[in-house]
Amino acid sequence: MHLRAAAIVVAVRQHGEHGAIVRALTRNDGVQPGYVRGGRSRAMRPVLLQANVIQGEWRARTGEQLASLTAELIHSRAQMHGEPLAAGALEWATALTAAALPEAQPYPQIHDALDGVLGAIEAAPSARGWAAALVRYELLMLAELGFGLDLDRCVASGTADDLGFVSPKSGAAVSRGAAFGYEAKLLRLPTFLMVGGEADWPDIFDGLRLTGHFLARDILVDRRADPLAARDRLVDRLKRAVA
């Protein structure tokens, strides 16, 4: 096995005294794990940060063996790790990707969307500039893994107009008319998830509640549930920042 590709670092775990096991998302070959000799060294730690883009070269004698990985830095996002909101967003987006995606299966749309979200976090002067993009990324992750929400028309009446809620059971949209009297049992559907554009903070938090419900129920379950703690920390930081 020999692979050379640009990749986004999504997880780093110390292995032994000096090494690290790194998981990185390539565009055409999915998440690729590898062992980096000296990965905990002073020279390599700034390279192997979550959200950094590396040029990776994976080598293994067999497909079942953990590959040896050498990594060169293409683009660093180290400066964002010192900003609490940006750091929380990087931690969550990469942790979600690492936990949710199976290894060695290509998800080019997810790769491109993750790169876009990380770029938005890097470029935006405030969290409002990237928070909506993060919600859209979570929605894409659900869809790509087979748990997409049906937001085209009302599950009760069939209308495509005045959609305002989502059933927490079926993941299907519900119009405001059909939801009358049951609003407390449904999840709010923010407008920006249907028509795009900018979003205000109430809509962003509604979007986070919506995607968070289905991520926890359908993808981040059992041993993969640990990354949800990073999401909780991020949401708490966002609420404090806009309070």
PDB file of C-alpha atoms in Angstrom:
ATOM      1  CA  MET A   1       0.000   0.000   0.000  1.00  0.00           C
ATOM      2  CA  HIS A   2       1.405   3.360  -1.044  1.00  0.00           C
ATOM      3  CA  LEU A   3      -0.599   6.571  -1.083  1.00  0.00           C
ATOM      4  CA  ARG A   4       0.499  10.170  -1.463  1.00  0.00           C
ATOM      5  CA  ALA A   5      -2.133  12.881  -1.116  1.00  0.00           C
ATOM      6  CA  ALA A   6      -3.052  16.180   0.456  1.00  0.00           C
ATOM      7  CA  ALA A   7      -5.206  15.661   3.536  1.00  0.00           C
ATOM      8  CA  ILE A   8      -6.905  17.461   6.417  1.00  0.00           C
ATOM      9  CA  VAL A   9      -5.772  16.272   9.846  1.00  0.00           C
ATOM     10  CA  VAL A  10      -8.879  15.209  11.783  1.00  0.00           C
ATOM     11  CA  ALA A  11      -7.462  13.269  14.749  1.00  0.00           C
ATOM     12  CA  VAL A  12      -4.128  12.836  16.512  1.00  0.00           C
ATOM     13  CA  ARG A  13      -3.441  10.349  19.297  1.00  0.00           C
ATOM     14  CA  GLN A  14      -0.183   9.821  21.142  1.00  0.00           C
ATOM     15  CA  HIS A  15       1.313   6.384  20.605  1.00  0.00           C
ATOM     16  CA  GLY A  16       4.198   5.280  22.734  1.00  0.00           C
ATOM     17  CA  GLU A  17       6.690   7.787  24.060  1.00  0.00           C
ATOM     18  CA  HIS A  18       7.416   9.681  20.856  1.00  0.00           C
ATOM     19  CA  GLY A  19       5.032   8.603  18.098  1.00  0.00           C
ATOM     20  CA  ALA A  20       1.516   9.568  17.091  1.00  0.00           C
ATOM     21  CA  ILE A  21      -1.325   7.903  15.251  1.00  0.00           C
ATOM     22  CA  VAL A  22      -2.828  10.411  12.858  1.00  0.00           C
ATOM     23  CA  ARG A  23      -6.074  10.194  10.928  1.00  0.00           C
ATOM     24  CA  ALA A  24      -6.378  12.534   7.972  1.00  0.00           C
ATOM     25  CA  LEU A  25      -9.139  13.061   5.408  1.00  0.00           C
ATOM     26  CA  THR A  26      -8.093  12.858   1.765  1.00  0.00           C
ATOM     27  CA  ARG A  27     -10.449  13.858  -1.031  1.00  0.00           C
ATOM     28  CA  ASN A  28     -10.291  10.655  -3.087  1.00  0.00           C
ATOM     29  CA  ASP A  29      -9.311   8.006  -0.544  1.00  0.00           C
ATOM     30  CA  GLY A  30     -11.278   9.038   2.520  1.00  0.00           C
ATOM     31  CA  VAL A  31      -9.930   8.928   6.068  1.00  0.00           C
ATOM     32  CA  GLN A  32      -6.476   7.397   6.174  1.00  0.00           C
ATOM     33  CA  PRO A  33      -4.779   6.412   9.458  1.00  0.00           C
ATOM     34  CA  GLY A  34      -1.034   6.309   9.852  1.00  0.00           C
ATOM     35  CA  TYR A  35       1.751   6.126  12.403  1.00  0.00           C
ATOM     36  CA  VAL A  36       4.097   9.105  12.470  1.00  0.00           C
ATOM     37  CA  ARG A  37       7.473   8.316  13.968  1.00  0.00           C
ATOM     38  CA  GLY A  38       8.488  11.239  16.152  1.00  0.00           C
ATOM     39  CA  GLY A  39       4.998  12.665  15.875  1.00  0.00           C
ATOM     40  CA  ARG A  40       5.224  14.108  19.397  1.00  0.00           C
ATOM     41  CA  SER A  41       8.469  15.923  18.728  1.00  0.00           C
ATOM     42  CA  ARG A  42       8.795  19.687  18.880  1.00  0.00           C
ATOM     43  CA  ALA A  43       9.187  19.821  15.107  1.00  0.00           C
ATOM     44  CA  MET A  44       6.143  17.685  14.266  1.00  0.00           C
ATOM     45  CA  ARG A  45       3.581  18.828  16.816  1.00  0.00           C
ATOM     46  CA  PRO A  46       2.814  22.098  14.952  1.00  0.00           C
ATOM     47  CA  VAL A  47       2.414  20.092  11.746  1.00  0.00           C
ATOM     48  CA  LEU A  48       0.055  17.493  13.182  1.00  0.00           C
ATOM     49  CA  LEU A  49      -2.600  19.830  14.506  1.00  0.00           C
ATOM     50  CA  GLN A  50      -6.273  19.138  13.841  1.00  0.00           C
ATOM     51  CA  ALA A  51      -7.518  21.152  10.834  1.00  0.00           C
ATOM     52  CA  ASN A  52      -4.042  21.560   9.324  1.00  0.00           C
ATOM     53  CA  VAL A  53      -3.595  20.510   5.705  1.00  0.00           C
ATOM     54  CA  ILE A  54      -0.672  18.167   5.128  1.00  0.00           C
ATOM     55  CA  GLN A  55       0.973  16.390   2.240  1.00  0.00           C
ATOM     56  CA  GLY A  56       0.881  12.830   3.496  1.00  0.00           C
ATOM     57  CA  GLU A  57       2.646   9.717   2.289  1.00  0.00           C
ATOM     58  CA  TRP A  58       1.332   6.418   3.637  1.00  0.00           C
ATOM     59  CA  ARG A  59       3.258   3.168   3.217  1.00  0.00           C
ATOM     60  CA  ALA A  60       2.367  -0.321   4.440  1.00  0.00           C
ATOM     61  CA  ARG A  61       3.323  -3.830   3.383  1.00  0.00           C
ATOM     62  CA  THR A  62      -0.283  -5.053   3.559  1.00  0.00           C
ATOM     63  CA  GLY A  63      -3.707  -3.454   3.576  1.00  0.00           C
ATOM     64  CA  GLU A  64      -4.330  -4.704   7.121  1.00  0.00           C
ATOM     65  CA  GLN A  65      -1.171  -3.151   8.578  1.00  0.00           C
ATOM     66  CA  LEU A  66      -1.223   0.344  10.053  1.00  0.00           C
ATOM     67  CA  ALA A  67       0.624   2.441   7.529  1.00  0.00           C
ATOM     68  CA  SER A  68       3.703   4.475   8.278  1.00  0.00           C
ATOM     69  CA  LEU A  69       2.960   8.127   7.569  1.00  0.00           C
ATOM     70  CA  THR A  70       5.290  10.968   6.740  1.00  0.00           C
ATOM     71  CA  ALA A  71       3.719  14.424   6.719  1.00  0.00           C
ATOM     72  CA  GLU A  72       4.724  17.798   5.359  1.00  0.00           C
ATOM     73  CA  LEU A  73       2.783  20.939   6.202  1.00  0.00           C
ATOM     74  CA  ILE A  74       0.819  22.534   3.352  1.00  0.00           C
ATOM     75  CA  HIS A  75      -1.354  24.940   5.318  1.00  0.00           C
ATOM     76  CA  SER A  76      -1.323  25.696   9.037  1.00  0.00           C
ATOM     77  CA  ARG A  77      -4.341  26.755  11.077  1.00  0.00           C
ATOM     78  CA  ALA A  78      -2.328  26.843  14.290  1.00  0.00           C
ATOM     79  CA  GLN A  79      -3.192  30.471  15.015  1.00  0.00           C
ATOM     80  CA  MET A  80      -6.871  29.573  15.425  1.00  0.00           C
ATOM     81  CA  HIS A  81      -6.149  27.101  18.191  1.00  0.00           C
ATOM     82  CA  GLY A  82      -5.460  30.076  20.455  1.00  0.00           C
ATOM     83  CA  GLU A  83      -8.918  31.603  19.948  1.00  0.00           C
ATOM     84  CA  PRO A  84     -11.552  29.889  22.141  1.00  0.00           C
ATOM     85  CA  LEU A  85     -14.503  30.019  19.725  1.00  0.00           C
ATOM     86  CA  ALA A  86     -12.488  29.155  16.633  1.00  0.00           C
ATOM     87  CA  ALA A  87     -10.605  26.417  18.498  1.00  0.00           C
ATOM     88  CA  GLY A  88     -13.881  24.910  19.698  1.00  0.00           C
ATOM     89  CA  ALA A  89     -15.257  24.891  16.166  1.00  0.00           C
ATOM     90  CA  LEU A  90     -12.109  23.249  14.774  1.00  0.00           C
ATOM     91  CA  GLU A  91     -12.158  20.639  17.521  1.00  0.00           C
ATOM     92  CA  TRP A  92     -15.780  19.744  16.875  1.00  0.00           C
ATOM     93  CA  ALA A  93     -15.710  19.719  13.065  1.00  0.00           C
ATOM     94  CA  THR A  94     -12.648  17.494  12.923  1.00  0.00           C
ATOM     95  CA  ALA A  95     -13.808  15.230  15.776  1.00  0.00           C
ATOM     96  CA  LEU A  96     -17.165  14.711  14.057  1.00  0.00           C
ATOM     97  CA  THR A  97     -15.414  13.822  10.814  1.00  0.00           C
ATOM     98  CA  ALA A  98     -13.010  11.406  12.476  1.00  0.00           C
ATOM     99  CA  ALA A  99     -15.748   9.656  14.446  1.00  0.00           C
ATOM    100  CA  ALA A 100     -18.412   9.471  11.762  1.00  0.00           C
ATOM    101  CA  LEU A 101     -16.573   8.456   8.596  1.00  0.00           C
ATOM    102  CA  PRO A 102     -15.420   4.891   7.931  1.00  0.00           C
ATOM    103  CA  GLU A 103     -11.814   4.581   6.907  1.00  0.00           C
ATOM    104  CA  ALA A 104     -10.628   4.441   3.297  1.00  0.00           C
ATOM    105  CA  GLN A 105     -14.007   5.296   1.763  1.00  0.00           C
ATOM    106  CA  PRO A 106     -14.099   8.414  -0.416  1.00  0.00           C
ATOM    107  CA  TYR A 107     -16.419  11.254   0.542  1.00  0.00           C
ATOM    108  CA  PRO A 108     -15.293  14.088  -1.750  1.00  0.00           C
ATOM    109  CA  GLN A 109     -18.266  16.300  -0.884  1.00  0.00           C
ATOM    110  CA  ILE A 110     -17.537  15.992   2.820  1.00  0.00           C
ATOM    111  CA  HIS A 111     -13.855  16.719   2.223  1.00  0.00           C
ATOM    112  CA  ASP A 112     -14.656  19.856   0.226  1.00  0.00           C
ATOM    113  CA  ALA A 113     -17.300  20.997   2.720  1.00  0.00           C
ATOM    114  CA  LEU A 114     -14.970  20.475   5.679  1.00  0.00           C
ATOM    115  CA  ASP A 115     -12.243  22.441   3.941  1.00  0.00           C
ATOM    116  CA  GLY A 116     -14.790  25.187   3.277  1.00  0.00           C
ATOM    117  CA  VAL A 117     -15.981  25.305   6.883  1.00  0.00           C
ATOM    118  CA  LEU A 118     -12.426  25.412   8.226  1.00  0.00           C
ATOM    119  CA  GLY A 119     -11.606  28.155   5.744  1.00  0.00           C
ATOM    120  CA  ALA A 120     -14.672  30.121   6.852  1.00  0.00           C
ATOM    121  CA  ILE A 121     -13.654  29.818  10.506  1.00  0.00           C
ATOM    122  CA  GLU A 122     -10.191  31.018   9.567  1.00  0.00           C
ATOM    123  CA  ALA A 123     -11.438  33.982   7.539  1.00  0.00           C
ATOM    124  CA  ALA A 124     -14.532  35.194   9.404  1.00  0.00           C
ATOM    125  CA  PRO A 125     -14.055  38.047  11.873  1.00  0.00           C
ATOM    126  CA  SER A 126     -16.865  36.734  14.112  1.00  0.00           C
ATOM    127  CA  ALA A 127     -18.501  33.411  14.874  1.00  0.00           C
ATOM    128  CA  ARG A 128     -21.688  34.437  13.112  1.00  0.00           C
ATOM    129  CA  GLY A 129     -19.714  34.298   9.868  1.00  0.00           C
ATOM    130  CA  TRP A 130     -19.057  30.566  10.174  1.00  0.00           C
ATOM    131  CA  ALA A 131     -21.663  29.137  12.560  1.00  0.00           C
ATOM    132  CA  ALA A 132     -24.286  28.711   9.825  1.00  0.00           C
ATOM    133  CA  ALA A 133     -21.724  26.953   7.622  1.00  0.00           C
ATOM    134  CA  LEU A 134     -21.005  24.543  10.474  1.00  0.00           C
ATOM    135  CA  VAL A 135     -24.714  23.679  10.754  1.00  0.00           C
ATOM    136  CA  ARG A 136     -24.839  23.039   7.001  1.00  0.00           C
ATOM    137  CA  TYR A 137     -21.796  20.785   7.337  1.00  0.00           C
ATOM    138  CA  GLU A 138     -23.549  18.719   9.995  1.00  0.00           C
ATOM    139  CA  LEU A 139     -26.595  18.456   7.735  1.00  0.00           C
ATOM    140  CA  LEU A 140     -24.396  17.268   4.855  1.00  0.00           C
ATOM    141  CA  MET A 141     -22.748  14.686   7.098  1.00  0.00           C
ATOM    142  CA  LEU A 142     -26.168  13.251   7.952  1.00  0.00           C
ATOM    143  CA  ALA A 143     -27.133  13.098   4.281  1.00  0.00           C
ATOM    144  CA  GLU A 144     -23.868  11.546   3.084  1.00  0.00           C
ATOM    145  CA  LEU A 145     -24.086   8.794   5.704  1.00  0.00           C
ATOM    146  CA  GLY A 146     -27.659   7.880   4.816  1.00  0.00           C
ATOM    147  CA  PHE A 147     -29.553   9.842   7.465  1.00  0.00           C
ATOM    148  CA  GLY A 148     -30.553  12.870   5.420  1.00  0.00           C
ATOM    149  CA  LEU A 149     -33.520  14.954   6.517  1.00  0.00           C
ATOM    150  CA  ASP A 150     -36.517  15.394   4.201  1.00  0.00           C
ATOM    151  CA  LEU A 151     -36.950  19.147   4.081  1.00  0.00           C
ATOM    152  CA  ASP A 152     -38.711  19.442   0.706  1.00  0.00           C
ATOM    153  CA  ARG A 153     -42.348  19.243   1.791  1.00  0.00           C
ATOM    154  CA  CYS A 154     -44.605  18.735   4.792  1.00  0.00           C
ATOM    155  CA  VAL A 155     -44.877  15.105   5.881  1.00  0.00           C
ATOM    156  CA  ALA A 156     -48.445  15.688   7.095  1.00  0.00           C
ATOM    157  CA  SER A 157     -50.030  17.762   4.310  1.00  0.00           C
ATOM    158  CA  GLY A 158     -47.651  17.383   1.375  1.00  0.00           C
ATOM    159  CA  THR A 159     -47.295  21.135   0.930  1.00  0.00           C
ATOM    160  CA  ALA A 160     -43.917  22.673   0.163  1.00  0.00           C
ATOM    161  CA  ASP A 161     -45.001  26.038   1.565  1.00  0.00           C
ATOM    162  CA  ASP A 162     -44.570  27.568   5.013  1.00  0.00           C
ATOM    163  CA  LEU A 163     -42.306  24.831   6.360  1.00  0.00           C
ATOM    164  CA  GLY A 164     -41.228  25.662   9.878  1.00  0.00           C
ATOM    165  CA  PHE A 165     -40.601  22.478  11.844  1.00  0.00           C
ATOM    166  CA  VAL A 166     -39.076  18.986  11.633  1.00  0.00           C
ATOM    167  CA  SER A 167     -40.374  15.804  13.202  1.00  0.00           C
ATOM    168  CA  PRO A 168     -37.774  14.485  15.667  1.00  0.00           C
ATOM    169  CA  LYS A 169     -38.845  10.932  14.812  1.00  0.00           C
ATOM    170  CA  SER A 170     -39.010  10.906  11.018  1.00  0.00           C
ATOM    171  CA  GLY A 171     -36.661  13.762  10.184  1.00  0.00           C
ATOM    172  CA  ALA A 172     -39.281  15.152   7.802  1.00  0.00           C
ATOM    173  CA  ALA A 173     -40.434  18.750   7.529  1.00  0.00           C
ATOM    174  CA  VAL A 174     -43.755  19.924   8.947  1.00  0.00           C
ATOM    175  CA  SER A 175     -45.581  23.078   7.862  1.00  0.00           C
ATOM    176  CA  ARG A 176     -46.570  25.675  10.429  1.00  0.00           C
ATOM    177  CA  GLY A 177     -50.240  24.948   9.799  1.00  0.00           C
ATOM    178  CA  ALA A 178     -49.856  21.211  10.365  1.00  0.00           C
ATOM    179  CA  ALA A 179     -47.695  21.850  13.438  1.00  0.00           C
ATOM    180  CA  PHE A 180     -50.293  24.027  15.177  1.00  0.00           C
ATOM    181  CA  GLY A 181     -50.710  22.848  18.751  1.00  0.00           C
ATOM    182  CA  TYR A 182     -47.732  20.457  18.516  1.00  0.00           C
ATOM    183  CA  GLU A 183     -44.913  22.984  18.233  1.00  0.00           C
ATOM    184  CA  ALA A 184     -43.357  21.984  21.573  1.00  0.00           C
ATOM    185  CA  LYS A 185     -42.898  18.393  20.336  1.00  0.00           C
ATOM    186  CA  LEU A 186     -41.182  19.399  17.108  1.00  0.00           C
ATOM    187  CA  LEU A 187     -37.798  20.841  16.174  1.00  0.00           C
ATOM    188  CA  ARG A 188     -37.708  24.280  14.588  1.00  0.00           C
ATOM    189  CA  LEU A 189     -36.544  24.445  10.971  1.00  0.00           C
ATOM    190  CA  PRO A 190     -34.567  27.655  10.365  1.00  0.00           C
ATOM    191  CA  THR A 191     -35.076  29.386   7.055  1.00  0.00           C
ATOM    192  CA  PHE A 192     -31.385  29.499   6.115  1.00  0.00           C
ATOM    193  CA  LEU A 193     -31.278  25.698   5.812  1.00  0.00           C
ATOM    194  CA  MET A 194     -33.860  25.850   3.027  1.00  0.00           C
ATOM    195  CA  VAL A 195     -33.090  29.038   1.133  1.00  0.00           C
ATOM    196  CA  GLY A 196     -29.494  29.763   2.110  1.00  0.00           C
ATOM    197  CA  GLY A 197     -28.174  33.198   2.916  1.00  0.00           C
ATOM    198  CA  GLU A 198     -27.131  34.645   6.240  1.00  0.00           C
ATOM    199  CA  ALA A 199     -28.625  33.561   9.535  1.00  0.00           C
ATOM    200  CA  ASP A 200     -29.230  35.347  12.819  1.00  0.00           C
ATOM    201  CA  TRP A 201     -28.318  33.772  16.134  1.00  0.00           C
ATOM    202  CA  PRO A 202     -31.786  32.391  17.035  1.00  0.00           C
ATOM    203  CA  ASP A 203     -31.871  30.575  13.681  1.00  0.00           C
ATOM    204  CA  ILE A 204     -28.328  29.311  14.134  1.00  0.00           C
ATOM    205  CA  PHE A 205     -29.141  27.844  17.549  1.00  0.00           C
ATOM    206  CA  ASP A 206     -32.327  26.298  16.140  1.00  0.00           C
ATOM    207  CA  GLY A 207     -30.183  24.735  13.418  1.00  0.00           C
ATOM    208  CA  LEU A 208     -27.701  23.385  15.954  1.00  0.00           C
ATOM    209  CA  ARG A 209     -30.524  21.832  17.994  1.00  0.00           C
ATOM    210  CA  LEU A 210     -31.938  20.253  14.847  1.00  0.00           C
ATOM    211  CA  THR A 211     -28.749  18.681  13.536  1.00  0.00           C
ATOM    212  CA  GLY A 212     -27.537  17.822  17.037  1.00  0.00           C
ATOM    213  CA  HIS A 213     -30.626  15.717  17.682  1.00  0.00           C
ATOM    214  CA  PHE A 214     -30.088  13.535  14.618  1.00  0.00           C
ATOM    215  CA  LEU A 215     -26.311  13.335  14.949  1.00  0.00           C
ATOM    216  CA  ALA A 216     -26.691  11.991  18.494  1.00  0.00           C
ATOM    217  CA  ARG A 217     -29.470   9.601  17.526  1.00  0.00           C
ATOM    218  CA  ASP A 218     -28.189   8.220  14.239  1.00  0.00           C
ATOM    219  CA  ILE A 219     -24.408   8.649  13.972  1.00  0.00           C
ATOM    220  CA  LEU A 220     -22.660   9.427  17.247  1.00  0.00           C
ATOM    221  CA  VAL A 221     -23.861   6.484  19.271  1.00  0.00           C
ATOM    222  CA  ASP A 222     -22.102   3.965  21.540  1.00  0.00           C
ATOM    223  CA  ARG A 223     -18.320   4.470  21.499  1.00  0.00           C
ATOM    224  CA  ARG A 224     -18.574   7.167  18.860  1.00  0.00           C
ATOM    225  CA  ALA A 225     -20.570   9.437  21.180  1.00  0.00           C
ATOM    226  CA  ASP A 226     -17.485  10.960  22.862  1.00  0.00           C
ATOM    227  CA  PRO A 227     -17.092  13.822  20.320  1.00  0.00           C
ATOM    228  CA  LEU A 228     -20.465  15.196  21.403  1.00  0.00           C
ATOM    229  CA  ALA A 229     -18.725  16.653  24.448  1.00  0.00           C
ATOM    230  CA  ALA A 230     -16.720  18.894  22.094  1.00  0.00           C
ATOM    231  CA  ARG A 231     -19.959  20.007  20.469  1.00  0.00           C
ATOM    232  CA  ASP A 232     -21.528  20.806  23.842  1.00  0.00           C
ATOM    233  CA  ARG A 233     -18.509  22.921  24.772  1.00  0.00           C
ATOM    234  CA  LEU A 234     -18.726  24.811  21.488  1.00  0.00           C
ATOM    235  CA  VAL A 235     -22.448  25.528  21.816  1.00  0.00           C
ATOM    236  CA  ASP A 236     -21.914  26.762  25.383  1.00  0.00           C
ATOM    237  CA  ARG A 237     -19.148  29.103  24.214  1.00  0.00           C
ATOM    238  CA  LEU A 238     -21.358  30.445  21.427  1.00  0.00           C
ATOM    239  CA  LYS A 239     -24.216  31.117  23.837  1.00  0.00           C
ATOM    240  CA  ARG A 240     -21.938  32.955  26.232  1.00  0.00           C
ATOM    241  CA  ALA A 241     -20.437  34.972  23.390  1.00  0.00           C
ATOM    242  CA  VAL A 242     -23.804  36.267  22.165  1.00  0.00           C
ATOM    243  CA  ALA A 243     -25.474  36.669  25.566  1.00  0.00           C
TER     244      ALA A 243
END
